[in-house]
mmCIF file of C-alpha atoms and ligand atoms in Angstrom:
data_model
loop_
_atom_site.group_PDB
_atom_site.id
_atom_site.type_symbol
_atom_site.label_atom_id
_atom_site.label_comp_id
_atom_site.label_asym_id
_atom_site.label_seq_id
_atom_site.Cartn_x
_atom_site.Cartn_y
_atom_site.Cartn_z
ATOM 1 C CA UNK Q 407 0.000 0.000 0.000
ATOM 2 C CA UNK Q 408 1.399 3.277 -1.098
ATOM 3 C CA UNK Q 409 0.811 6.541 1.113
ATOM 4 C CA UNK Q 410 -1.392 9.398 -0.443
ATOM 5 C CA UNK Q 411 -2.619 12.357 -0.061
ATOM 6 C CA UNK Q 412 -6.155 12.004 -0.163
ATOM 7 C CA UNK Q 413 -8.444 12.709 2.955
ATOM 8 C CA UNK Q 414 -11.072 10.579 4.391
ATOM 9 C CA UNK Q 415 -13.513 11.349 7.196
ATOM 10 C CA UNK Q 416 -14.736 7.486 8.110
ATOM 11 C CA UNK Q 417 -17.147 6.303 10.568
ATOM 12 C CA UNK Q 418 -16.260 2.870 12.517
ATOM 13 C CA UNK Q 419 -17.702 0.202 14.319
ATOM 14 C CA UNK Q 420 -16.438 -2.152 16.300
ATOM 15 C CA UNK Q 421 -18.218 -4.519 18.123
ATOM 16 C CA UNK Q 422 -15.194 -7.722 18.597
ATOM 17 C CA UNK Q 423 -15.679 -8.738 22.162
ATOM 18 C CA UNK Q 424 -17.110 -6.646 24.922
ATOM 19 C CA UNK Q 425 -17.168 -3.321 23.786
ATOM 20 C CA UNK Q 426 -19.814 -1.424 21.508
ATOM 21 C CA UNK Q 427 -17.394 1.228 20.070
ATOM 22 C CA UNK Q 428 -18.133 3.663 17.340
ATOM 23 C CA UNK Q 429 -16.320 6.704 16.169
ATOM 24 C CA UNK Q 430 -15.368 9.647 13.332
ATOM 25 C CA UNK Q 431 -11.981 9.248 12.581
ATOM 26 C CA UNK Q 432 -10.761 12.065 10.067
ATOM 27 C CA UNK Q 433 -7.534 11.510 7.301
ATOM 28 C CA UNK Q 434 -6.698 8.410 9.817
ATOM 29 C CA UNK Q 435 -4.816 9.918 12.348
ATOM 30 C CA UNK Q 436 -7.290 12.978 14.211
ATOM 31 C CA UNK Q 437 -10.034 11.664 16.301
ATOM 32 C CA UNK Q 438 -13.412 13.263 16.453
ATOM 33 C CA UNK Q 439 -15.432 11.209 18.705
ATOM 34 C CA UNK Q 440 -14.906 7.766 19.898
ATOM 35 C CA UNK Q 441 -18.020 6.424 22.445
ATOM 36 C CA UNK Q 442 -17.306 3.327 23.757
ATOM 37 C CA UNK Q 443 -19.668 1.736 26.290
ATOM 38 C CA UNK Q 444 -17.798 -1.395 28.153
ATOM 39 C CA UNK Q 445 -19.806 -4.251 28.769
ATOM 40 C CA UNK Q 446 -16.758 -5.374 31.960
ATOM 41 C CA UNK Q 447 -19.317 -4.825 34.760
ATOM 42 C CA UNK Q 448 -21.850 -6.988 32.924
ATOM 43 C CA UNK Q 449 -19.306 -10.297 32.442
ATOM 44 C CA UNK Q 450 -17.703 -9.360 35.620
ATOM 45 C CA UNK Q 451 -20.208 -11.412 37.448
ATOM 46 C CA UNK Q 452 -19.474 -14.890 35.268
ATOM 47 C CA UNK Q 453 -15.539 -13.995 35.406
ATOM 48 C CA UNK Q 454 -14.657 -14.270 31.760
ATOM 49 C CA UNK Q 455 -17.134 -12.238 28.641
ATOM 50 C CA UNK Q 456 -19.890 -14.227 28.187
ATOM 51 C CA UNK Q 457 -20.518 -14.601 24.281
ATOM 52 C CA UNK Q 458 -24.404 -14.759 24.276
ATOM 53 C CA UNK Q 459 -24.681 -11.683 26.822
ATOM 54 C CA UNK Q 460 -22.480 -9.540 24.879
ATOM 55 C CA UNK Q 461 -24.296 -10.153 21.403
ATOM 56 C CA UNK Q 462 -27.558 -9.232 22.994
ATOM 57 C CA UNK Q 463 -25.937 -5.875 24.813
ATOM 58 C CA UNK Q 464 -24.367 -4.843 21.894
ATOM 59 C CA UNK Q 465 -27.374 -4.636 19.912
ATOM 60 C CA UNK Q 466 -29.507 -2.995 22.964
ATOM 61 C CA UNK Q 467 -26.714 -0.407 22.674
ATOM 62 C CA UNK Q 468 -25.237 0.289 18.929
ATOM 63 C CA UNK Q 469 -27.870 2.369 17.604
ATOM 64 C CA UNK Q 470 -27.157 4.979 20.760
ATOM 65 C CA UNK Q 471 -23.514 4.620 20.699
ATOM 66 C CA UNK Q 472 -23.285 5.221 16.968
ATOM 67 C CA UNK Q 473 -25.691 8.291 17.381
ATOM 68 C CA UNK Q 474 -23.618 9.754 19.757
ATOM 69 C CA UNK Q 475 -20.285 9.326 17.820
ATOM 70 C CA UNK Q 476 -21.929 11.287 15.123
ATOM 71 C CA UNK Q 477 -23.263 14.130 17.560
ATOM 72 C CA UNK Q 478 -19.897 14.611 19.440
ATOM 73 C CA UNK Q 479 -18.569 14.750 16.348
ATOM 74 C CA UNK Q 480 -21.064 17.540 14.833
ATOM 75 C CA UNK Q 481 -22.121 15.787 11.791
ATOM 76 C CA UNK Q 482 -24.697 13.144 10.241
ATOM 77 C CA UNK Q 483 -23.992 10.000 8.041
ATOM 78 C CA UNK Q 484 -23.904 12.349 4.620
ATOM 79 C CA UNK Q 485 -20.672 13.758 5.895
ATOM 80 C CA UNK Q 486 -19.111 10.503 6.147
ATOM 81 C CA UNK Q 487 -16.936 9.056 3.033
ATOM 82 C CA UNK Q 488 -16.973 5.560 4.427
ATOM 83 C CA UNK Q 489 -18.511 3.603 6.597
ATOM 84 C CA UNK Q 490 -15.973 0.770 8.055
ATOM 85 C CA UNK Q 491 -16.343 -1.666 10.931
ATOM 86 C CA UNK Q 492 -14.747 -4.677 12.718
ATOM 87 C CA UNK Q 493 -15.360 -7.807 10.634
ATOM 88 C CA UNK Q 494 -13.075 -10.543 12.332
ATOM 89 C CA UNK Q 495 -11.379 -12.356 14.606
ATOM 90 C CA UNK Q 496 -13.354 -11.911 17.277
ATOM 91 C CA UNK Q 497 -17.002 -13.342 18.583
ATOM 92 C CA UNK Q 498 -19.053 -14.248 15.690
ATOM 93 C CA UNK Q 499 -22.618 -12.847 17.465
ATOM 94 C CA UNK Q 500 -20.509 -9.749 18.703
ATOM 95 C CA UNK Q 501 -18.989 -9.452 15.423
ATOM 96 C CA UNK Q 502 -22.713 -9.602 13.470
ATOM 97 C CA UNK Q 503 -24.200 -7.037 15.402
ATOM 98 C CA UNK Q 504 -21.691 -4.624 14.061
ATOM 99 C CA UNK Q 505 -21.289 -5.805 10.731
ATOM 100 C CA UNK Q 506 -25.114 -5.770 10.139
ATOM 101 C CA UNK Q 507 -25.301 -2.112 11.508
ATOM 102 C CA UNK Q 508 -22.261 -0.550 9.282
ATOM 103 C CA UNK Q 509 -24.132 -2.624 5.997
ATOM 104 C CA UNK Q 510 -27.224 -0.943 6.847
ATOM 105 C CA UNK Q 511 -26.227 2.446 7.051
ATOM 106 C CA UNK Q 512 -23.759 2.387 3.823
ATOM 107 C CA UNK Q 513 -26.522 0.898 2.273
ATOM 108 C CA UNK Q 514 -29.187 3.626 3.300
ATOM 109 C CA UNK Q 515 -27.175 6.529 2.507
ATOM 110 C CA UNK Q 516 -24.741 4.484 -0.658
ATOM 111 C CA UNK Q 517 -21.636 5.196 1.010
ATOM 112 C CA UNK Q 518 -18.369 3.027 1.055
ATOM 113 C CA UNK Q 519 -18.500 -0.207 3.109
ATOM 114 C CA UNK Q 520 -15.194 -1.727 4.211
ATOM 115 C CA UNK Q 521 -14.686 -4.531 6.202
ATOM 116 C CA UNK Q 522 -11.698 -4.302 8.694
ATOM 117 C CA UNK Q 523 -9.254 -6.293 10.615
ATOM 118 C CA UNK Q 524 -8.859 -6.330 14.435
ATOM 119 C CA UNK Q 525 -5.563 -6.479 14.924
ATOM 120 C CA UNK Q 526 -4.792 -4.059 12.241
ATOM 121 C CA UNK Q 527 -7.073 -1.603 13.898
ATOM 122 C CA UNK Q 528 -4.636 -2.149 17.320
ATOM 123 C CA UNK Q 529 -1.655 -1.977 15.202
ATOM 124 C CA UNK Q 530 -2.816 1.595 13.536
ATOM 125 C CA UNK Q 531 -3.940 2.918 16.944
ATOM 126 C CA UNK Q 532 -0.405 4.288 16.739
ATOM 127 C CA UNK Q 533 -1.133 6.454 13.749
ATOM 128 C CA UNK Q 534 -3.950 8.279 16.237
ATOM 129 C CA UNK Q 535 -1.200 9.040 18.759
ATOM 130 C CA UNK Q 536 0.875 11.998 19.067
ATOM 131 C CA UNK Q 537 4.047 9.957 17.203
ATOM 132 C CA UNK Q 538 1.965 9.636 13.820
ATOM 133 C CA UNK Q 539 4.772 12.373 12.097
ATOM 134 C CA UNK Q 540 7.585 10.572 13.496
ATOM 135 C CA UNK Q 541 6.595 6.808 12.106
ATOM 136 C CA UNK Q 542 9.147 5.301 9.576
ATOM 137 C CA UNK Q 543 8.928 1.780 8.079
ATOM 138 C CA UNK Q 544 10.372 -1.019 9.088
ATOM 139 C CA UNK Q 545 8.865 -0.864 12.431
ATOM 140 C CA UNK Q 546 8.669 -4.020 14.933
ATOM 141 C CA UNK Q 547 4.542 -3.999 15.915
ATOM 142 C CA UNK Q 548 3.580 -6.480 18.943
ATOM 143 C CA UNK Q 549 0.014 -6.604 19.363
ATOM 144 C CA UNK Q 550 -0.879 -8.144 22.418
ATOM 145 C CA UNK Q 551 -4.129 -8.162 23.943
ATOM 146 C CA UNK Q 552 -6.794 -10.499 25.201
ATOM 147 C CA UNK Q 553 -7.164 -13.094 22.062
ATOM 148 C CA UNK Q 554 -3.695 -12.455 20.689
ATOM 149 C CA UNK Q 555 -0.147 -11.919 21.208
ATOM 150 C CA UNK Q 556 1.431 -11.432 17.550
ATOM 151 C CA UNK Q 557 4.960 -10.319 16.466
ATOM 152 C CA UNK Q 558 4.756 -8.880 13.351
ATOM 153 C CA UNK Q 559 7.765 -6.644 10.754
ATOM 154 C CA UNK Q 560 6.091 -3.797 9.071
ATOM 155 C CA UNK Q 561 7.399 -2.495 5.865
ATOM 156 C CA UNK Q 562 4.976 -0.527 4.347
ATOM 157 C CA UNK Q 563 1.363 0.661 5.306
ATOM 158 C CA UNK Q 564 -0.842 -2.735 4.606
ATOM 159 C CA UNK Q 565 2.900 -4.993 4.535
ATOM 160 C CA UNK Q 566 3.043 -7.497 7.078
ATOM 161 C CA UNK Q 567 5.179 -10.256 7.711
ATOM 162 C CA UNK Q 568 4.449 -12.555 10.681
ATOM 163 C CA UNK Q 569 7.487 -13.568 12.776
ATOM 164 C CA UNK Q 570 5.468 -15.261 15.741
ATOM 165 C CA UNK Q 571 2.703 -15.726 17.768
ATOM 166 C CA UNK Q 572 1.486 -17.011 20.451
ATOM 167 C CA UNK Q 573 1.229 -21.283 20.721
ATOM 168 C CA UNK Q 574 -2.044 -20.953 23.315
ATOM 169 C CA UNK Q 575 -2.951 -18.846 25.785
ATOM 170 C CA UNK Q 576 -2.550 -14.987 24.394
ATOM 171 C CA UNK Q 577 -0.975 -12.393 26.837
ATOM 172 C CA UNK Q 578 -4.109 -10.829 28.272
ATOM 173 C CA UNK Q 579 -5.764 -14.562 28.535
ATOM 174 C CA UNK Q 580 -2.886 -15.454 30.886
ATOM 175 C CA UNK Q 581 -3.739 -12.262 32.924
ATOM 176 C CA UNK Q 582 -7.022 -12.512 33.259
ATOM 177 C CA UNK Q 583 -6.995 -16.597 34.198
ATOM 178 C CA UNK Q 584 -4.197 -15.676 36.714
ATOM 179 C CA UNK Q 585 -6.365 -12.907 37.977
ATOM 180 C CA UNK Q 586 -9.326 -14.917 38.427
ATOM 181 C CA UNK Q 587 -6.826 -17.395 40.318
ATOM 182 C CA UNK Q 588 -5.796 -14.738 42.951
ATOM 183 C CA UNK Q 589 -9.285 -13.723 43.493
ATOM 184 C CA UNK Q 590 -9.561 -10.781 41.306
ATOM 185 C CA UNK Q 591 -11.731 -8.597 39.277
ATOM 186 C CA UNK Q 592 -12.071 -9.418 36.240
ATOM 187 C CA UNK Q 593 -10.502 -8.708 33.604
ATOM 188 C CA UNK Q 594 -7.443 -9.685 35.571
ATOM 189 C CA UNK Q 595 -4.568 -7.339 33.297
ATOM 190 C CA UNK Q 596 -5.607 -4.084 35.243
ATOM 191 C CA UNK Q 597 -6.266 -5.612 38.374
ATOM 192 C CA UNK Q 598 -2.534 -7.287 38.726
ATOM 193 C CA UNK Q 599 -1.022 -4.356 37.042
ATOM 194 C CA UNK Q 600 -2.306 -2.163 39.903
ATOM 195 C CA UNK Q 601 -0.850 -4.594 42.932
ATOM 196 C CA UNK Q 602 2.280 -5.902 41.519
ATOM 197 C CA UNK Q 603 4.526 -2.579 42.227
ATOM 198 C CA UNK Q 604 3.441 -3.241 45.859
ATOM 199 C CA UNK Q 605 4.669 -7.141 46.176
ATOM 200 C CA UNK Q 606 8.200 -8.668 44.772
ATOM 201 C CA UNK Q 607 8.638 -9.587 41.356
ATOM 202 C CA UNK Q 608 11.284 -12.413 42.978
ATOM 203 C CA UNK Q 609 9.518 -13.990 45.408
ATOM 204 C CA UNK Q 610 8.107 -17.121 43.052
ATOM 205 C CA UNK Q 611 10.640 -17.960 39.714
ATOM 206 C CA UNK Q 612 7.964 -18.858 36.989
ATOM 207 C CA UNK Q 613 9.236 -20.318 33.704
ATOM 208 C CA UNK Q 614 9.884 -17.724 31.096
ATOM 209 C CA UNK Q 615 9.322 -20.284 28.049
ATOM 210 C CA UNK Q 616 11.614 -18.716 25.365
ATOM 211 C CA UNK Q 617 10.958 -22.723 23.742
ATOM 212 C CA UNK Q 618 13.357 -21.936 20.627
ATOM 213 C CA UNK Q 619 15.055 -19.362 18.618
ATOM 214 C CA UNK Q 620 11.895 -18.025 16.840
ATOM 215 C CA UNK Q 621 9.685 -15.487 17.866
ATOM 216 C CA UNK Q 622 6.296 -17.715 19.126
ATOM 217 C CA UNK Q 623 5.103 -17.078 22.950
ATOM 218 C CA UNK Q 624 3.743 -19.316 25.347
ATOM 219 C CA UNK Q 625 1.863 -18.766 28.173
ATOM 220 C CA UNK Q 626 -0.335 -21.345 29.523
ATOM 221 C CA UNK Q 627 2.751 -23.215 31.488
ATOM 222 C CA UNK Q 628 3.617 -19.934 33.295
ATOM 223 C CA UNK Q 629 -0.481 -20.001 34.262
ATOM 224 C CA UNK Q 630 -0.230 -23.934 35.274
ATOM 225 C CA UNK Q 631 3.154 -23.387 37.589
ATOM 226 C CA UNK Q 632 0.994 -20.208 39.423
ATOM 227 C CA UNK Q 633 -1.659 -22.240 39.622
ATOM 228 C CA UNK Q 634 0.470 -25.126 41.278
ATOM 229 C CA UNK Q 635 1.763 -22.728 43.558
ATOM 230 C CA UNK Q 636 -1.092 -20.964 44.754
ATOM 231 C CA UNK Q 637 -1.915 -24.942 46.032
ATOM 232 C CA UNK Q 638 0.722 -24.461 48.694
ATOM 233 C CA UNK Q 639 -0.996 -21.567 50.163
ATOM 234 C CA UNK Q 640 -4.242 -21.269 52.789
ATOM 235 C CA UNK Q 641 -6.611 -19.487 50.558
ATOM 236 C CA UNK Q 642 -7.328 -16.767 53.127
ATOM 237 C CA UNK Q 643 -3.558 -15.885 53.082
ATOM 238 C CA UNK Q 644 -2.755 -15.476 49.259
ATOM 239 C CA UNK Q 645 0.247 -13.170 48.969
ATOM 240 C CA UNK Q 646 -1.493 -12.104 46.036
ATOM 241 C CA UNK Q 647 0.845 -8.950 45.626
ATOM 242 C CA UNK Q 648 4.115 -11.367 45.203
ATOM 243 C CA UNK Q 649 2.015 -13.864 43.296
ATOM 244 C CA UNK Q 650 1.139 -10.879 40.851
ATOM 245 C CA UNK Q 651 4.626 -9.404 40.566
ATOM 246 C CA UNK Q 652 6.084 -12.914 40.044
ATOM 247 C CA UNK Q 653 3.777 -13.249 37.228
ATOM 248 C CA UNK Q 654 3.498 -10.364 35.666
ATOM 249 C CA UNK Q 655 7.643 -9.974 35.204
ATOM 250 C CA UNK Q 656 8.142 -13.363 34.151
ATOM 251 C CA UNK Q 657 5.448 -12.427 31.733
ATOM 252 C CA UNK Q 658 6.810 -9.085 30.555
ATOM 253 C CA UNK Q 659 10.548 -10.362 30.367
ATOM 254 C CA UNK Q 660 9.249 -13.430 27.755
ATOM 255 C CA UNK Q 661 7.939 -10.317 25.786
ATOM 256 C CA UNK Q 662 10.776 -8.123 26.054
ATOM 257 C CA UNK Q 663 13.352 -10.984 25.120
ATOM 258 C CA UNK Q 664 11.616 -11.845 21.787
ATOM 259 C CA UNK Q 665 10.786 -8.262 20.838
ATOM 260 C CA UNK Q 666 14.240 -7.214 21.118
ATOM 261 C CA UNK Q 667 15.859 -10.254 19.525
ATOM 262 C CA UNK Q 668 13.360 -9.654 16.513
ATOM 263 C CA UNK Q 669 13.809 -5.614 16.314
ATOM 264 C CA UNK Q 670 17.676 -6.413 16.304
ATOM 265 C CA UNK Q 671 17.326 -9.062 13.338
ATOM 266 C CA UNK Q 672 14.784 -6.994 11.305
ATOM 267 C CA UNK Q 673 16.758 -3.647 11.785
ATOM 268 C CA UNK Q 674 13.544 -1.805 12.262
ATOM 269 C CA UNK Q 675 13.252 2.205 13.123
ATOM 270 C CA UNK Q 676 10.791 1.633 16.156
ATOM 271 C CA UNK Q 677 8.942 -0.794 18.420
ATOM 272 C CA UNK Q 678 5.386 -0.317 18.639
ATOM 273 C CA UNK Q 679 2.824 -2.064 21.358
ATOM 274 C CA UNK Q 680 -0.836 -2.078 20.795
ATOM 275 C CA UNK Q 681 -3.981 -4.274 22.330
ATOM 276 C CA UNK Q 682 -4.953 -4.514 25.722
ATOM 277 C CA UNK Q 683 -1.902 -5.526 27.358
ATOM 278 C CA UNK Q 684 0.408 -2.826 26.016
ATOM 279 C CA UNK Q 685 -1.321 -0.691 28.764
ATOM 280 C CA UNK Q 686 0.765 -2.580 31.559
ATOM 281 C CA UNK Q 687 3.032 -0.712 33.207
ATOM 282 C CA UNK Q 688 5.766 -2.513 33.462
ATOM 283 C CA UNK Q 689 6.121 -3.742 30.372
ATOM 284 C CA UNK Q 690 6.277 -0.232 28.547
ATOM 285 C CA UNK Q 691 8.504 0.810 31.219
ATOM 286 C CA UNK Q 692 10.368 -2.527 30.965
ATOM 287 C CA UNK Q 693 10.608 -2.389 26.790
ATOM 288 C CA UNK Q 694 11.620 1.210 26.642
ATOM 289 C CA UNK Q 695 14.526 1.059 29.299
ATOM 290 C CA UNK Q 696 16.000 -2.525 27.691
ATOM 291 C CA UNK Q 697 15.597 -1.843 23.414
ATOM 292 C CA UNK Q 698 18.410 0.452 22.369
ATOM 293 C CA UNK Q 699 15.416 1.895 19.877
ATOM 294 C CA UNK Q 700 12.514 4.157 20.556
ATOM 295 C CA UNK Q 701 9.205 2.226 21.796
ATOM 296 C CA UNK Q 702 6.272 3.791 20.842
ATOM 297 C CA UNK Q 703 2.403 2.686 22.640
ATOM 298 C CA UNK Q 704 -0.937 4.203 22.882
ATOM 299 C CA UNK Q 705 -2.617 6.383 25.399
ATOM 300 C CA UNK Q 706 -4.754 3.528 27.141
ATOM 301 C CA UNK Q 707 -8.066 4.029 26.104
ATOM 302 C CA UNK Q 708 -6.331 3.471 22.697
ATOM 303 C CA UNK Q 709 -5.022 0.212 23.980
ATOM 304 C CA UNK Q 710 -8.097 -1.605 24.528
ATOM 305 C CA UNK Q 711 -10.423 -2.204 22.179
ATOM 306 C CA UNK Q 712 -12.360 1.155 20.381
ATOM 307 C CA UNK Q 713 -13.487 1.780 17.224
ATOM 308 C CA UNK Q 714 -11.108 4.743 16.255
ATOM 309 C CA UNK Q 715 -8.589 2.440 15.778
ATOM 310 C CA UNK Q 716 -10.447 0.680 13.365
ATOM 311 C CA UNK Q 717 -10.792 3.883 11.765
ATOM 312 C CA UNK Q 718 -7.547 4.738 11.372
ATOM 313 C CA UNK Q 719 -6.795 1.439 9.515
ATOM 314 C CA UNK Q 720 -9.892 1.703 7.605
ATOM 315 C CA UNK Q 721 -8.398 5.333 6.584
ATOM 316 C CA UNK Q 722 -4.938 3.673 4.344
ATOM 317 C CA UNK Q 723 -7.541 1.106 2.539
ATOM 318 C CA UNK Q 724 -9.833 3.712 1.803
ATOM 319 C CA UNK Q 725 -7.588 6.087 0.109
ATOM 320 C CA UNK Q 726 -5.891 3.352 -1.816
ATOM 321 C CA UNK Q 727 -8.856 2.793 -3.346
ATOM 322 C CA UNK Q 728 -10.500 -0.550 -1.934
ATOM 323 C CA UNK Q 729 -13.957 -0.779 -1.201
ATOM 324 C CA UNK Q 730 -15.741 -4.006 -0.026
ATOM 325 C CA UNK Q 731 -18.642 -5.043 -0.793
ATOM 326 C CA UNK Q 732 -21.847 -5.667 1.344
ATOM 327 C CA UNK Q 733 -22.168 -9.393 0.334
ATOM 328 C CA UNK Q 734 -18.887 -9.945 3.398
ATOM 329 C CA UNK Q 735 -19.535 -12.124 5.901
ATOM 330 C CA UNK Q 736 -17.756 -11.867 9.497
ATOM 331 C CA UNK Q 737 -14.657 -13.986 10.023
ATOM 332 C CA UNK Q 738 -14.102 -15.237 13.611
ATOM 333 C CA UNK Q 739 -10.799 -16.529 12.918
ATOM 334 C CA UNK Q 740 -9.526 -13.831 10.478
ATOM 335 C CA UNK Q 741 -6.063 -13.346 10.143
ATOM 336 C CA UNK Q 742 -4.072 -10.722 9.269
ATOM 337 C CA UNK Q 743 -2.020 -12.256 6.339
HETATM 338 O O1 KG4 B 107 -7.328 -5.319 23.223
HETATM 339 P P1 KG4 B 107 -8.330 -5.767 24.227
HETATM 340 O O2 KG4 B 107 -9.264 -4.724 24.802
HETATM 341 O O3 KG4 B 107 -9.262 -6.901 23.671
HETATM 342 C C1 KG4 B 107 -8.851 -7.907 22.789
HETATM 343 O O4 KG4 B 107 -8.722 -7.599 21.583
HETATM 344 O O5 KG4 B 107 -8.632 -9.014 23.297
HETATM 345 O O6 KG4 B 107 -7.512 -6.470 25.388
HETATM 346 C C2 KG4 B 107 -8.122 -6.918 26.560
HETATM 347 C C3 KG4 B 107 -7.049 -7.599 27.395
HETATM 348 C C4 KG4 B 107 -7.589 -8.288 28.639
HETATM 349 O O7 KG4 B 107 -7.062 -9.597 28.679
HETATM 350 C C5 KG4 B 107 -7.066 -7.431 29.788
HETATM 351 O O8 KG4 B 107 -6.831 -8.151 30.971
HETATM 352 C C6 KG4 B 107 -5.779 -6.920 29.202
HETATM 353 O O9 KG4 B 107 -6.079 -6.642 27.846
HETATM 354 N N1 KG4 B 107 -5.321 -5.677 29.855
HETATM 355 C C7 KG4 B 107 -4.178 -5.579 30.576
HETATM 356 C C8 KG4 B 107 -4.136 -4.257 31.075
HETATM 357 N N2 KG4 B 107 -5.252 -3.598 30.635
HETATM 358 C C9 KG4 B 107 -5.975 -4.483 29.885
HETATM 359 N N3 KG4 B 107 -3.221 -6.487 30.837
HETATM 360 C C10 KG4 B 107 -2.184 -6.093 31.593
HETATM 361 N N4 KG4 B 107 -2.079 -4.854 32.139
HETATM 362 C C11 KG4 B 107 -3.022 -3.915 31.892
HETATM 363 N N5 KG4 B 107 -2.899 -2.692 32.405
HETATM 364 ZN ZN1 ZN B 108 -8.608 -5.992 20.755
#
């Protein structure tokens, strides 16, 4: 994909998991509204999001959320050049409810319809940030987040190359089944990256599985050997603080490792973290002090999931000239290439 000139002002949707996002995103990069109403407090209760319960909130909510993306923004669908939205990986109900809503309205008003990638919406919530005029390609872009922890080189707006990924439990899935093992809120990522500056990050060694050479993450042993540990304890008198520092470093150094083996191989200008996770602490404290390279991340509410960022990707597809059409379906499993 080659850069242009040309300006866009896009309306997006996204509707992946939990949240019912929508917002006016203008030339990709300047945000004019971007309403997202969290569903946590509803899936608090069963620990974990609960697929059926966030379909059926996400449609009692779209209509209002979209509404009020346009007012905050001051203008109506007829100002829009595109309409874009979420169309995969994520929850196939979740996913509909959104997909159905952005078809309907570029059909009602014949507007441009395109159908956008999660991930690629984390990875261009960098382009919304106050860094946008200092991006250069190649730049190292780990996207790590609830459903996936992904290494990828980026050449070129749209130019991926996949270098690893995680083998099964994504970083934000280990934090929030680690979390709900120490007895906290859910989602667990905010909840142990509140209490871990106050216990030891070496009080419990965990296994940082670095596996091989290549650049794939695994997680779900580091949850099992916190899990077997937490059996040695009266449940009453967790030390939940050490417990979540242990974690949470052995976590973050796995990441740092790989991502600056990769960004040294690749020669790459920058590091970028995006998703969910990339709002810990530690681990954007942890990256920038250890890569020899500047390490770029999003304002937090950019880090979890919101529809500017699928926006801003929506914006380099636009003005290279693709358009989708509304026969798309939603892709759970989508990938990115
Ligand atoms: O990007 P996101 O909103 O949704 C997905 O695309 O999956 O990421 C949600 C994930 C959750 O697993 C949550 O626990 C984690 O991001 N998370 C964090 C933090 N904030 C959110 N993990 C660690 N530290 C945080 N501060
Ligand atoms: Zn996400």
């Amino acid at each position: 994909m080659s850069e242009t000139s040309q300006n866009s002002r896009i309306l997006a949707i996204e509707t992946s998991c939990d949240e019912t996002s929508a917002a006016v995103v203008e030339d990709g990069r300047t945000i004019l509204s971007n309403i997202i109403a969290s569903q946590v407090d509803l899936h608090a209760q069963f620990g974990g999001v609960f697929p059926e319960v966030a379909s059926r909130r996400h449609i009692e909510v779209i209509h209002a959320v979209v509404q009020q993306a346009l007012e905050e923004a001051h203008m109506g669908l007829d100002n829009m050049d595109c309409i874009a939205v979420t169309r995969g990986p994520g929850l196939v109900g979740s996913l509909l409810v959104g997909v159905n809503m952005a078809k309907g309205l570029a059909l009602a008003r014949n507007k441009p319809f395109l159908g956008i990638n999660h991930i690629e919406g984390h990875i261009y919530s960098l382009w919304l940030t106050e860094h946008v005029d200092e991006i250069e390609f190649p730049i190292l872009t780990l996207v790590v987040s609830g459903g996936h922890t992904e290494l990828y080189l980026m050449t070129d707006h749209g130019q991926y190359q996949h270098l690893g990924g995680t083998l099964d439990d994504a970083a934000g899935e280990a934090f929030d089944k680690v979390g709900r093992l120490l007895g906290l809120p859910f989602p667990g990522g905010p909840a142990i990256d509140k209490l871990a500056p106050s216990g030891s990050a070496t009080a419990y060694k965990f296994p940082r599985a670095v596996m091989d050479d290549g650049y794939n993450f695994s997680f779900s042993g580091l949850k099992t050997a916190v899990s077997r540990q937490i059996k040695h304890f009266d449940k009453a008198r967790l030390p939940v603080e050490d417990l979540a520092a242990s974690f949470q470093t052995a976590v973050v150094d796995v990441l740092v490792a790989k991502t600056a083996r990769a960004a040294e191989a690749y020669g790459v200008t920058a590091v970028h973290l995006s998703g969910g996770v990339s709002a810990n602490k530690e681990l954007r404290e942890t990256m920038q002090t250890q890569l020899p390279l500047p390490v770029r991340y999003p304002p937090p509410i950019l880090c979890t999931d919101n529809a500017a960022m699928i926006g801003a990707a929506a914006h380099w597809h636009f003005v290279n000239g693709r358009r989708d059409t509304l026969n798309i379906d939603v892709i759970p499993s989508l990938q990115l290439i």
